Short mmCIF file of C-alpha atoms and ligand atoms in Angstrom, two decimals:
data_model
loop_
_atom_site.label_atom_id
_atom_site.label_comp_id
_atom_site.label_asym_id
_atom_site.label_seq_id
_atom_site.Cartn_x
_atom_site.Cartn_y
_atom_site.Cartn_z
CA UNK E 1 149.87 160.01 277.45
CA UNK E 2 148.48 163.56 277.39
CA UNK E 3 146.81 163.98 280.75
CA UNK E 4 143.47 165.75 281.27
CA UNK E 5 143.17 169.11 283.12
CA UNK E 6 139.99 168.01 284.82
CA UNK E 7 137.75 165.01 285.41
CA UNK E 8 133.95 164.94 285.62
CA UNK E 9 131.65 162.21 286.94
CA UNK E 10 127.93 162.19 286.03
CA UNK E 11 126.84 162.70 282.52
CA UNK E 12 123.17 163.68 282.91
CA UNK E 13 122.12 167.01 281.58
CA UNK E 14 124.23 169.18 283.91
CA UNK E 15 127.39 167.15 283.80
CA UNK E 16 127.49 166.65 280.12
CA UNK E 17 126.84 170.35 279.39
CA UNK E 18 129.55 171.38 281.94
CA UNK E 19 132.02 169.09 280.39
CA UNK E 20 131.23 170.47 276.94
CA UNK E 21 131.61 173.90 278.28
CA UNK E 22 135.13 173.20 279.57
CA UNK E 23 136.10 171.47 276.35
CA UNK E 24 134.75 174.50 274.31
CA UNK E 25 137.15 176.71 276.30
CA UNK E 26 140.26 174.61 275.29
CA UNK E 27 140.34 172.25 278.40
CA UNK E 28 140.98 168.56 278.13
CA UNK E 29 138.38 166.84 280.40
CA UNK E 30 138.01 163.17 281.32
CA UNK E 31 134.50 161.96 281.89
CA UNK E 32 132.95 158.95 283.63
CA UNK E 33 129.37 157.94 284.15
CA UNK E 34 128.00 154.99 286.23
CA UNK E 35 126.11 153.71 283.22
CA UNK E 36 128.87 153.32 280.71
CA UNK E 37 126.71 153.49 277.63
CA UNK E 38 125.99 157.20 278.43
CA UNK E 39 129.76 157.86 278.39
CA UNK E 40 130.23 156.14 274.98
CA UNK E 41 127.25 158.06 273.58
CA UNK E 42 128.47 161.39 274.95
CA UNK E 43 132.04 160.84 273.42
CA UNK E 44 130.40 159.76 270.16
CA UNK E 45 128.20 162.90 270.02
CA UNK E 46 130.51 165.58 271.19
CA UNK E 47 134.25 164.66 271.07
CA UNK E 48 134.73 165.85 267.49
CA UNK E 49 133.13 169.25 268.12
CA UNK E 50 135.25 169.62 271.29
CA UNK E 51 138.46 169.01 269.27
CA UNK E 52 137.34 171.74 266.79
CA UNK E 53 136.90 174.10 269.71
CA UNK E 54 140.47 173.40 270.92
CA UNK E 55 139.60 171.10 273.79
CA UNK E 56 139.13 167.45 274.26
CA UNK E 57 136.65 164.99 275.83
CA UNK E 58 138.13 161.68 276.97
CA UNK E 59 135.84 158.79 277.97
CA UNK E 60 136.68 156.35 280.85
CA UNK E 61 134.76 153.23 281.51
CA UNK E 62 136.48 152.51 284.90
CA UNK E 63 137.61 154.67 287.81
CA UNK E 64 141.24 153.40 287.48
CA UNK E 65 141.36 154.50 283.86
CA UNK E 66 139.58 157.79 284.74
CA UNK E 67 141.96 158.64 287.61
CA UNK E 68 145.09 157.75 285.63
CA UNK E 69 144.05 160.07 282.85
CA UNK E 70 144.14 163.19 285.13
CA UNK E 71 147.04 165.51 285.84
CA UNK E 72 148.07 166.16 289.46
CA UNK E 73 146.68 167.56 291.65
CA UNK E 74 143.57 165.91 290.34
CA UNK E 75 140.57 168.08 290.02
CA UNK E 76 137.44 165.92 289.87
CA UNK E 77 133.95 167.43 289.46
CA UNK E 78 131.02 165.33 290.73
CA UNK E 79 127.78 166.13 289.00
CA UNK E 80 125.47 163.27 290.10
CA UNK E 81 122.11 163.24 291.90
CA UNK E 82 122.38 165.00 295.22
CA UNK E 83 122.33 162.99 298.50
CA UNK E 84 123.66 159.53 299.03
CA UNK E 85 124.90 159.09 295.32
CA UNK E 86 127.50 161.83 296.14
CA UNK E 87 128.76 159.87 299.16
CA UNK E 88 128.82 156.68 297.03
CA UNK E 89 130.91 158.28 294.35
CA UNK E 90 133.31 159.79 296.88
CA UNK E 91 133.74 156.34 298.56
CA UNK E 92 134.49 154.81 295.21
CA UNK E 93 137.03 157.50 294.41
CA UNK E 94 138.80 157.56 297.65
CA UNK E 95 141.12 154.45 297.13
CA UNK E 96 142.35 156.09 293.94
CA UNK E 97 143.13 159.52 295.28
CA UNK E 98 146.32 161.09 296.72
CA UNK E 99 146.88 163.95 299.10
CA UNK E 100 146.40 167.21 297.41
CA UNK E 101 143.72 166.06 294.99
CA UNK E 102 140.56 168.13 294.87
CA UNK E 103 137.10 166.73 294.74
CA UNK E 104 134.40 169.15 293.72
CA UNK E 105 130.70 168.49 294.28
CA UNK E 106 128.96 170.77 291.79
CA UNK E 107 125.40 169.34 292.34
CA UNK E 108 122.69 170.82 294.57
CA UNK E 109 123.90 169.29 297.87
CA UNK E 110 122.62 170.34 301.32
CA UNK E 111 125.28 172.53 302.81
CA UNK E 112 125.56 170.48 305.99
CA UNK E 113 126.48 167.38 303.89
CA UNK E 114 129.08 169.52 302.29
CA UNK E 115 130.52 170.57 305.64
CA UNK E 116 130.61 166.92 306.68
CA UNK E 117 132.31 165.80 303.45
CA UNK E 118 134.90 168.71 303.73
CA UNK E 119 136.01 167.55 307.10
CA UNK E 120 136.01 163.91 306.16
CA UNK E 121 138.24 164.48 303.17
CA UNK E 122 140.36 167.02 304.96
CA UNK E 123 141.17 164.27 307.54
CA UNK E 124 142.59 162.27 304.61
CA UNK E 125 144.66 165.18 303.18
CA UNK E 126 142.25 165.69 300.34
CA UNK E 127 140.53 168.85 299.40
CA UNK E 128 136.72 169.06 299.09
CA UNK E 129 134.86 171.84 297.42
CA UNK E 130 131.17 172.46 297.45
CA UNK E 131 130.29 174.37 294.39
CA UNK E 132 126.91 175.95 293.87
CA UNK E 133 126.15 176.15 290.17
CA UNK E 134 123.08 178.03 288.90
CA UNK E 135 121.72 178.49 285.37
CA UNK E 136 120.27 175.09 284.59
CA UNK E 137 121.37 173.16 281.54
CA UNK E 138 121.78 176.22 279.28
CA UNK E 139 124.00 177.92 281.97
CA UNK E 140 126.08 174.77 282.36
CA UNK E 141 126.73 174.72 278.67
CA UNK E 142 127.24 178.49 278.01
CA UNK E 143 128.08 179.98 281.40
CA UNK E 144 126.72 179.55 284.88
CA UNK E 145 126.89 181.61 288.03
CA UNK E 146 129.35 179.76 290.37
CA UNK E 147 129.54 179.97 294.12
CA UNK E 148 132.60 178.19 295.54
CA UNK E 149 132.95 176.92 299.05
CA UNK E 150 136.07 175.21 300.42
CA UNK E 151 139.70 176.00 301.25
CA UNK E 152 141.16 179.14 299.69
CA UNK E 153 144.04 177.07 298.14
CA UNK E 154 141.39 174.97 296.26
CA UNK E 155 139.91 178.17 294.99
CA UNK E 156 143.30 179.41 293.79
CA UNK E 157 143.85 176.05 291.98
CA UNK E 158 140.36 175.98 290.31
CA UNK E 159 139.97 179.82 289.63
CA UNK E 160 141.33 179.88 286.00
CA UNK E 161 139.17 176.97 284.85
CA UNK E 162 136.11 178.32 286.60
CA UNK E 163 136.58 181.82 285.30
CA UNK E 164 136.77 180.35 281.82
CA UNK E 165 133.39 178.59 281.99
CA UNK E 166 131.44 181.10 284.07
CA UNK E 167 128.85 183.52 282.82
CA UNK E 168 129.76 187.23 282.67
CA UNK E 169 128.51 189.97 284.97
CA UNK E 170 127.38 193.47 283.80
CA UNK E 171 131.00 194.50 283.44
CA UNK E 172 132.13 191.41 281.57
CA UNK E 173 133.81 189.89 284.59
CA UNK E 174 133.29 186.10 285.32
CA UNK E 175 130.32 185.24 287.58
CA UNK E 176 132.29 183.06 289.93
CA UNK E 177 133.55 183.88 293.44
CA UNK E 178 135.05 182.24 296.44
CA UNK E 179 132.28 182.41 299.06
CA UNK E 180 133.97 180.84 302.05
CA UNK E 181 135.13 177.59 303.65
CA UNK E 182 133.23 174.24 303.93
CA UNK E 183 129.64 174.47 302.90
CA UNK E 184 129.54 178.22 302.25
CA UNK E 185 129.12 177.88 298.53
CA UNK E 186 126.26 175.44 298.73
CA UNK E 187 124.71 177.51 301.49
CA UNK E 188 124.64 180.73 299.26
CA UNK E 189 123.30 178.55 296.29
CA UNK E 190 120.50 177.35 298.65
CA UNK E 191 119.45 180.87 299.54
CA UNK E 192 119.73 181.82 295.86
CA UNK E 193 117.21 179.00 295.14
CA UNK E 194 114.95 180.34 298.02
CA UNK E 195 115.05 183.79 296.41
CA UNK E 196 114.17 182.18 293.03
CA UNK E 197 111.12 180.59 294.66
CA UNK E 198 109.91 183.95 295.98
CA UNK E 199 110.54 185.88 292.81
CA UNK E 200 108.74 183.31 290.77
CA UNK E 201 105.78 183.31 293.33
CA UNK E 202 105.58 187.11 293.17
CA UNK E 203 105.41 186.94 289.35
CA UNK E 204 102.76 184.35 289.49
CA UNK E 205 100.68 186.49 291.88
CA UNK E 206 100.86 189.40 289.36
CA UNK E 207 99.89 186.90 286.55
CA UNK E 208 96.89 185.65 288.61
CA UNK E 209 95.53 189.15 289.34
CA UNK E 210 95.86 190.24 285.67
CA UNK E 211 94.12 187.08 284.59
CA UNK E 212 91.41 187.06 287.13
CA UNK E 213 90.64 190.70 287.82
CA UNK E 214 91.22 192.07 284.41
CA UNK E 215 90.18 188.97 282.54
CA UNK E 216 93.38 189.29 280.36
CA UNK E 217 94.37 186.37 278.03
CA UNK E 218 97.89 185.07 278.12
CA UNK E 219 99.33 187.14 275.20
CA UNK E 220 98.07 190.30 276.78
CA UNK E 221 99.81 189.46 280.06
CA UNK E 222 102.88 188.59 278.07
CA UNK E 223 102.82 192.08 276.52
CA UNK E 224 102.74 193.57 280.03
CA UNK E 225 105.55 191.28 281.27
CA UNK E 226 107.58 192.13 278.17
CA UNK E 227 107.39 195.76 278.96
CA UNK E 228 108.46 195.04 282.51
CA UNK E 229 111.43 193.19 281.32
CA UNK E 230 112.50 196.21 279.15
CA UNK E 231 112.54 198.32 282.36
CA UNK E 232 113.78 198.03 285.90
CA UNK E 233 112.36 194.44 286.24
CA UNK E 234 114.63 193.26 283.37
CA UNK E 235 115.54 189.72 284.22
CA UNK E 236 115.86 186.22 282.86
CA UNK E 237 112.58 185.18 284.61
CA UNK E 238 110.58 187.97 283.07
CA UNK E 239 112.26 187.30 279.65
CA UNK E 240 111.14 183.61 279.71
CA UNK E 241 107.69 184.50 281.10
CA UNK E 242 106.83 186.01 277.68
CA UNK E 243 107.23 182.86 275.60
CA UNK E 244 105.67 180.80 278.32
CA UNK E 245 102.58 182.96 278.14
CA UNK E 246 102.48 183.28 274.39
CA UNK E 247 102.97 179.60 273.57
CA UNK E 248 99.92 178.10 271.70
CA UNK E 249 98.81 174.59 272.84
CA UNK E 250 100.28 172.42 270.08
CA UNK E 251 98.51 169.36 271.37
CA UNK E 252 94.87 170.50 271.05
CA UNK E 253 95.63 173.33 268.57
CA UNK E 254 93.29 175.41 270.68
CA UNK E 255 94.11 178.18 273.02
CA UNK E 256 97.34 178.64 274.98
CA UNK E 257 99.54 176.12 276.64
CA UNK E 258 99.68 177.96 279.95
CA UNK E 259 95.93 177.45 280.38
CA UNK E 260 96.37 173.68 279.94
CA UNK E 261 99.17 173.34 282.48
CA UNK E 262 97.87 171.92 285.75
CA UNK E 263 98.19 174.41 288.62
CA UNK E 264 100.25 172.02 290.75
CA UNK E 265 103.78 173.20 291.29
CA UNK E 266 106.76 170.77 291.82
CA UNK E 267 109.91 171.39 293.78
CA UNK E 268 113.24 169.75 294.51
CA UNK E 269 113.15 170.97 298.07
CA UNK E 270 115.96 173.62 298.16
CA UNK E 271 113.39 176.34 299.02
CA UNK E 272 112.20 174.33 302.01
CA UNK E 273 115.99 173.80 303.02
CA UNK E 274 116.36 177.53 303.17
CA UNK E 275 113.17 178.08 305.12
CA UNK E 276 113.94 175.40 307.73
CA UNK E 277 117.55 176.72 308.11
CA UNK E 278 116.09 180.28 308.57
CA UNK E 279 113.71 179.00 311.36
CA UNK E 280 116.52 177.23 313.02
CA UNK E 281 118.62 180.40 312.98
CA UNK E 282 115.70 182.67 314.07
CA UNK E 283 115.69 184.65 310.80
CA UNK E 284 112.49 185.76 309.02
CA UNK E 285 112.48 185.03 305.25
CA UNK E 286 108.66 185.15 304.98
CA UNK E 287 108.34 185.70 301.27
CA UNK E 288 110.63 182.76 300.54
CA UNK E 289 108.77 180.59 303.00
CA UNK E 290 105.37 181.72 301.66
CA UNK E 291 106.51 180.78 298.21
CA UNK E 292 107.35 177.21 299.53
CA UNK E 293 103.99 177.02 301.16
CA UNK E 294 102.26 178.28 297.89
CA UNK E 295 103.84 175.31 296.11
CA UNK E 296 102.65 172.99 298.96
CA UNK E 297 99.05 174.21 298.78
CA UNK E 298 99.05 174.13 294.91
CA UNK E 299 99.95 170.39 295.20
CA UNK E 300 96.60 169.62 297.04
CA UNK E 301 94.64 170.02 293.81
CA UNK E 302 91.91 167.40 294.70
CA UNK E 303 91.29 168.86 298.11
CA UNK E 304 91.18 172.37 296.66
CA UNK E 305 88.73 171.42 294.04
CA UNK E 306 86.43 169.63 296.64
CA UNK E 307 86.52 172.61 299.04
CA UNK E 308 85.96 175.15 296.34
CA UNK E 309 82.53 173.56 295.77
CA UNK E 310 81.65 174.12 299.49
CA UNK E 311 82.68 177.81 299.54
CA UNK E 312 82.25 178.99 295.90
CA UNK E 313 84.59 181.85 296.62
CA UNK E 314 83.36 184.84 294.67
CA UNK E 315 86.03 187.22 293.49
CA UNK E 316 84.97 190.81 293.76
CA UNK E 317 87.56 192.70 291.82
CA UNK E 318 87.93 196.13 293.21
CA UNK E 319 90.24 197.21 290.47
CA UNK E 320 91.86 200.30 289.11
CA UNK E 321 91.75 201.06 285.38
CA UNK E 322 94.42 198.83 283.81
CA UNK E 323 96.70 201.65 282.55
CA UNK E 324 96.80 203.03 286.04
CA UNK E 325 97.31 199.63 287.60
CA UNK E 326 100.29 198.37 285.40
CA UNK E 327 102.94 200.93 286.56
CA UNK E 328 101.84 200.40 290.19
CA UNK E 329 102.31 196.65 289.73
CA UNK E 330 105.75 197.19 288.26
CA UNK E 331 106.88 199.28 291.18
CA UNK E 332 105.25 196.88 293.63
CA UNK E 333 107.12 193.90 292.11
CA UNK E 334 110.38 195.86 292.29
CA UNK E 335 109.90 196.78 295.98
CA UNK E 336 108.76 193.27 296.67
CA UNK E 337 111.80 191.79 295.06
CA UNK E 338 114.19 194.10 296.96
CA UNK E 339 112.44 193.01 300.23
CA UNK E 340 112.92 189.40 299.29
CA UNK E 341 116.58 189.93 298.68
CA UNK E 342 116.82 191.78 301.96
CA UNK E 343 115.44 188.61 303.59
CA UNK E 344 117.78 186.22 301.81
CA UNK E 345 120.86 188.49 302.63
CA UNK E 346 119.77 188.76 306.19
CA UNK E 347 119.90 184.98 306.47
CA UNK E 348 123.21 184.88 304.69
CA UNK E 349 124.65 187.36 307.12
CA UNK E 350 123.39 185.66 310.22
CA UNK E 351 124.85 182.32 309.01
CA UNK E 352 128.09 184.00 308.05
CA UNK E 353 128.43 185.43 311.54
CA UNK E 354 127.51 182.13 313.24
CA UNK E 355 129.80 180.07 311.02
CA UNK E 356 132.58 182.75 310.88
CA UNK E 357 132.46 183.03 307.17
CA UNK E 358 133.90 186.29 305.70
CA UNK E 359 131.12 186.87 303.18
CA UNK E 360 130.82 189.87 300.89
CA UNK E 361 127.26 190.74 299.74
CA UNK E 362 128.40 193.00 296.96
CA UNK E 363 130.35 190.04 295.50
CA UNK E 364 127.44 187.55 295.96
CA UNK E 365 125.09 190.11 294.20
CA UNK E 366 127.66 190.47 291.45
CA UNK E 367 127.95 186.76 290.63
CA UNK E 368 124.15 186.61 290.47
CA UNK E 369 124.14 189.26 287.72
CA UNK E 370 124.79 186.63 285.00
CA UNK E 371 124.29 183.01 284.31
CA UNK E 372 121.89 182.11 287.11
CA UNK E 373 118.11 181.81 287.12
CA UNK E 374 117.60 185.03 289.14
CA UNK E 375 119.91 187.09 286.94
CA UNK E 376 118.40 190.52 286.67
CA UNK E 377 119.18 194.26 286.36
CA UNK E 378 118.29 194.47 290.06
CA UNK E 379 121.24 192.36 291.03
CA UNK E 380 123.57 195.01 289.52
CA UNK E 381 121.68 197.65 291.49
CA UNK E 382 122.30 195.68 294.68
CA UNK E 383 125.89 194.97 293.80
CA UNK E 384 126.64 198.62 293.15
CA UNK E 385 124.66 199.89 296.18
CA UNK E 386 126.73 197.53 298.54
CA UNK E 387 129.93 198.55 296.80
CA UNK E 388 129.26 202.21 296.96
CA UNK E 389 128.20 202.08 300.61
CA UNK E 390 131.50 200.42 301.43
CA UNK E 391 129.57 198.18 303.81
CA UNK E 392 130.11 194.41 303.08
CA UNK E 393 127.32 193.22 305.21
CA UNK E 394 124.80 195.71 306.45
CA UNK E 395 120.99 195.06 306.06
CA UNK E 396 119.99 195.75 302.49
CA UNK E 397 117.40 198.22 303.87
CA UNK E 398 120.21 200.25 305.43
CA UNK E 399 122.28 200.63 302.18
CA UNK E 400 121.80 204.28 300.94
CA UNK E 401 121.15 203.47 297.37
CA UNK E 402 118.31 201.05 298.43
CA UNK E 403 116.80 203.37 301.01
CA UNK E 404 115.72 205.87 298.37
CA UNK E 405 114.32 203.01 296.11
CA UNK E 406 112.23 201.58 298.94
CA UNK E 407 110.96 205.00 299.96
CA UNK E 408 109.86 205.51 296.38
CA UNK E 409 108.27 202.16 295.55
CA UNK E 410 106.85 200.81 298.88
CA UNK E 411 103.76 202.92 298.72
CA UNK E 412 102.91 201.25 295.42
CA UNK E 413 103.61 197.83 296.93
CA UNK E 414 101.20 198.72 299.72
CA UNK E 415 98.61 199.87 297.21
CA UNK E 416 98.85 196.77 295.16
CA UNK E 417 98.73 194.38 298.13
CA UNK E 418 95.58 196.19 299.24
CA UNK E 419 93.83 196.21 295.91
CA UNK E 420 94.67 192.56 295.11
CA UNK E 421 93.80 191.24 298.62
CA UNK E 422 90.47 193.09 298.55
CA UNK E 423 89.69 191.48 295.23
CA UNK E 424 90.16 187.91 296.68
CA UNK E 425 93.27 187.00 294.77
CA UNK E 426 96.04 185.77 297.10
CA UNK E 427 99.38 187.49 297.32
CA UNK E 428 101.27 185.70 300.02
CA UNK E 429 104.80 186.56 298.76
CA UNK E 430 104.06 190.17 297.79
CA UNK E 431 102.03 190.77 301.05
CA UNK E 432 104.84 189.26 303.24
CA UNK E 433 107.44 191.25 301.34
CA UNK E 434 105.57 194.37 302.50
CA UNK E 435 105.08 193.11 305.97
CA UNK E 436 108.73 192.18 306.34
CA UNK E 437 109.79 195.59 305.20
CA UNK E 438 107.28 197.30 307.56
CA UNK E 439 108.32 195.23 310.54
CA UNK E 440 112.08 195.30 309.84
CA UNK E 441 111.96 199.06 309.68
CA UNK E 442 109.40 199.71 312.52
CA UNK E 443 110.52 201.38 315.76
CA UNK E 444 107.75 199.70 317.60
CA UNK E 445 105.98 196.34 317.07
CA UNK E 446 103.22 194.55 319.03
CA UNK E 447 105.57 192.09 320.73
CA UNK E 448 104.98 193.83 324.06
CA UNK E 449 101.47 192.36 323.95
CA UNK E 450 102.86 188.90 323.25
CA UNK E 451 105.17 189.23 326.27
CA UNK E 452 102.33 190.36 328.47
CA UNK E 453 100.27 187.21 327.58
CA UNK E 454 103.40 184.93 327.97
CA UNK E 455 104.10 186.34 331.39
CA UNK E 456 100.45 185.87 332.40
CA UNK E 457 100.20 182.22 331.52
CA UNK E 458 103.79 181.03 331.89
CA UNK E 459 105.65 183.54 334.09
CA UNK E 460 108.03 183.94 331.12
CA UNK E 461 108.96 187.51 332.37
CA UNK E 462 109.31 190.63 330.19
CA UNK E 463 111.64 193.53 329.79
CA UNK E 464 110.51 197.11 330.40
CA UNK E 465 110.97 200.17 328.20
CA UNK E 466 111.97 202.34 331.12
CA UNK E 467 114.55 200.31 333.05
CA UNK E 468 116.80 197.29 332.54
CA UNK E 469 116.19 193.83 333.88
CA UNK E 470 113.54 191.11 333.68
CA UNK E 471 110.15 191.48 335.33
CA UNK E 472 107.30 189.25 336.33
CA UNK E 473 103.85 190.41 337.32
CA UNK E 474 101.39 188.50 339.41
CA UNK E 475 98.55 189.17 336.93
CA UNK E 476 95.78 187.53 338.94
CA UNK E 477 96.03 189.56 342.05
N1 NAP U 501 119.05 170.12 286.17
C1 NAP U 501 119.26 171.35 286.55
O1 NAP U 501 118.81 172.37 285.93
C2 NAP U 501 120.18 171.58 287.66
C3 NAP U 501 120.56 172.93 287.88
C4 NAP U 501 121.55 173.13 289.02
C5 NAP U 501 122.00 172.15 289.69
N2 NAP U 501 121.50 170.83 289.42
C6 NAP U 501 122.11 169.76 290.23
O2 NAP U 501 123.13 169.13 289.49
C7 NAP U 501 123.16 167.78 289.78
C8 NAP U 501 123.02 166.94 288.60
O3 NAP U 501 121.76 167.23 288.07
P1 NAP U 501 121.29 166.57 286.57
O4 NAP U 501 119.95 167.07 286.44
O5 NAP U 501 122.31 166.71 285.61
O6 NAP U 501 121.26 164.97 287.04
P2 NAP U 501 120.43 164.14 288.05
O7 NAP U 501 119.15 163.63 287.34
O8 NAP U 501 120.23 164.81 289.26
O9 NAP U 501 121.41 162.87 288.32
C9 NAP U 501 121.72 161.91 287.29
C10 NAP U 501 123.19 161.59 287.25
O10 NAP U 501 123.52 161.08 288.55
C11 NAP U 501 124.08 159.73 288.36
N3 NAP U 501 123.78 158.92 289.52
C12 NAP U 501 122.61 158.79 290.11
N4 NAP U 501 122.76 157.99 291.20
C13 NAP U 501 124.07 157.51 291.17
C14 NAP U 501 124.79 156.71 292.03
N5 NAP U 501 124.31 156.09 293.04
N6 NAP U 501 126.21 156.54 291.75
C15 NAP U 501 126.71 157.10 290.63
N7 NAP U 501 126.13 158.04 289.85
C16 NAP U 501 124.77 158.20 290.07
C17 NAP U 501 123.40 159.22 287.06
O11 NAP U 501 124.17 158.18 286.53
P3 NAP U 501 123.42 157.08 285.67
O12 NAP U 501 123.43 157.64 284.30
O13 NAP U 501 124.25 155.90 285.78
O14 NAP U 501 122.05 156.91 286.17
C18 NAP U 501 123.42 160.46 286.24
O15 NAP U 501 124.78 160.71 285.64
C19 NAP U 501 122.08 167.47 290.86
O16 NAP U 501 122.63 167.67 292.15
C20 NAP U 501 121.13 168.68 290.57
O17 NAP U 501 120.35 168.94 291.70
C21 NAP U 501 120.64 170.59 288.39
#
């Protein structure tokens, strides 16, 4: 019997598209799904096209059959709901596996779960890989950005197959990289998702101001965003913002769909994971966390409606003429996004140091150039800036190519935050992007004042500017 190159468990949208992607690149892939009818349907729908593309899809209704169909060492991708289902699938697989086999969790697992699974399987002579996959269902089918965590030998074993299905970066190289051991791949994917939250929040703040202060209709905002996406803000998210804003409401046949969508944002929690982890590690990722908070407050629709009746907040737009404001906004978003990447990269670096991962921020920026949700021209700028500076891991604000950009665009970020805040429209992500930059690049902050208060009420001591040591003052005497 011809054996399959790979196995995949979980045929929901991500798993089925990933399996089709492998098959379209000539791989033979065995698939299994808990609910067997989905396997049968999948094989019925896609096996003949896979064959035409030079690959093969092989359905299995039981684990024994599935495992027997795989060449050794077995490479099994798990693409099921994150959390306990992943542990359940691993437990079911274990009796069938042999030392050297590689189990790959390609879902959005929390990196600490991945660390635990890595160690548990290592103790049994098995390899476990935590693989961050970004790009949604379209990326899974046509090319994702892939961040792999696990043992280097697992990476070497998987590299050819993953390079075949990954998206391409700006130079045509595959958007897949070995990030580091254990949970490193899922960690970097978690921070990617946090950055995604912040970028989307900044875009929504720009949308809100254009809508409220300038009274622009969705297609007019789409026109502005379309121009942005043809320039330095070129990105997948700005590209898709255009059809989202232009879409008429098919249901009522009146107006635009965006105006009918309830202003209550959902989330799957990965932004909050990044924020909690940053708090635990003492790293500031304010724009990412503000984006998480913005979704939380959006969820309180009923309360917001009730309170709005009490306060009747009047917006007093202090606006610039629109042609003057648009380039300022474009520059502000650009500086804000760089600041947001600086926050995410700072978190990645701190974690890499604490966990002893040898990460490379040029390489991480590179694999985000294609396939993933945050793919953008800016990622190529960050990749090249890190590469040119020769520094793998310095603060983004210290990288020479970025210093000149921030010097150029931060004044416009400051102007936009001022104008928008004065008008009564909230800009939590853009404002904190500015504040983060200001504080991270300030010689002096106001923390001396905090230390004075802490020493007064709690004898917490303070350090002095003019001599070493810890000091306490008897403030009452
Ligand atoms: N959707 C996206 O855009 C996206 C993007 C990146 C990453 N991800 C991640 O990729 C993974 C898969 O996402 P998805 O949206 O394709 O699917 P999903 O809705 O997260 O999960 C559904 C799949 O999980 C299986 N499953 C659920 N509980 C199970 C259990 N206890 N035992 C065995 N199988 C179980 C289901 O099998 P049955 O058919 O039997 O119910 C089905 O195949 C998730 O971790 C997700 O967070 C998703």
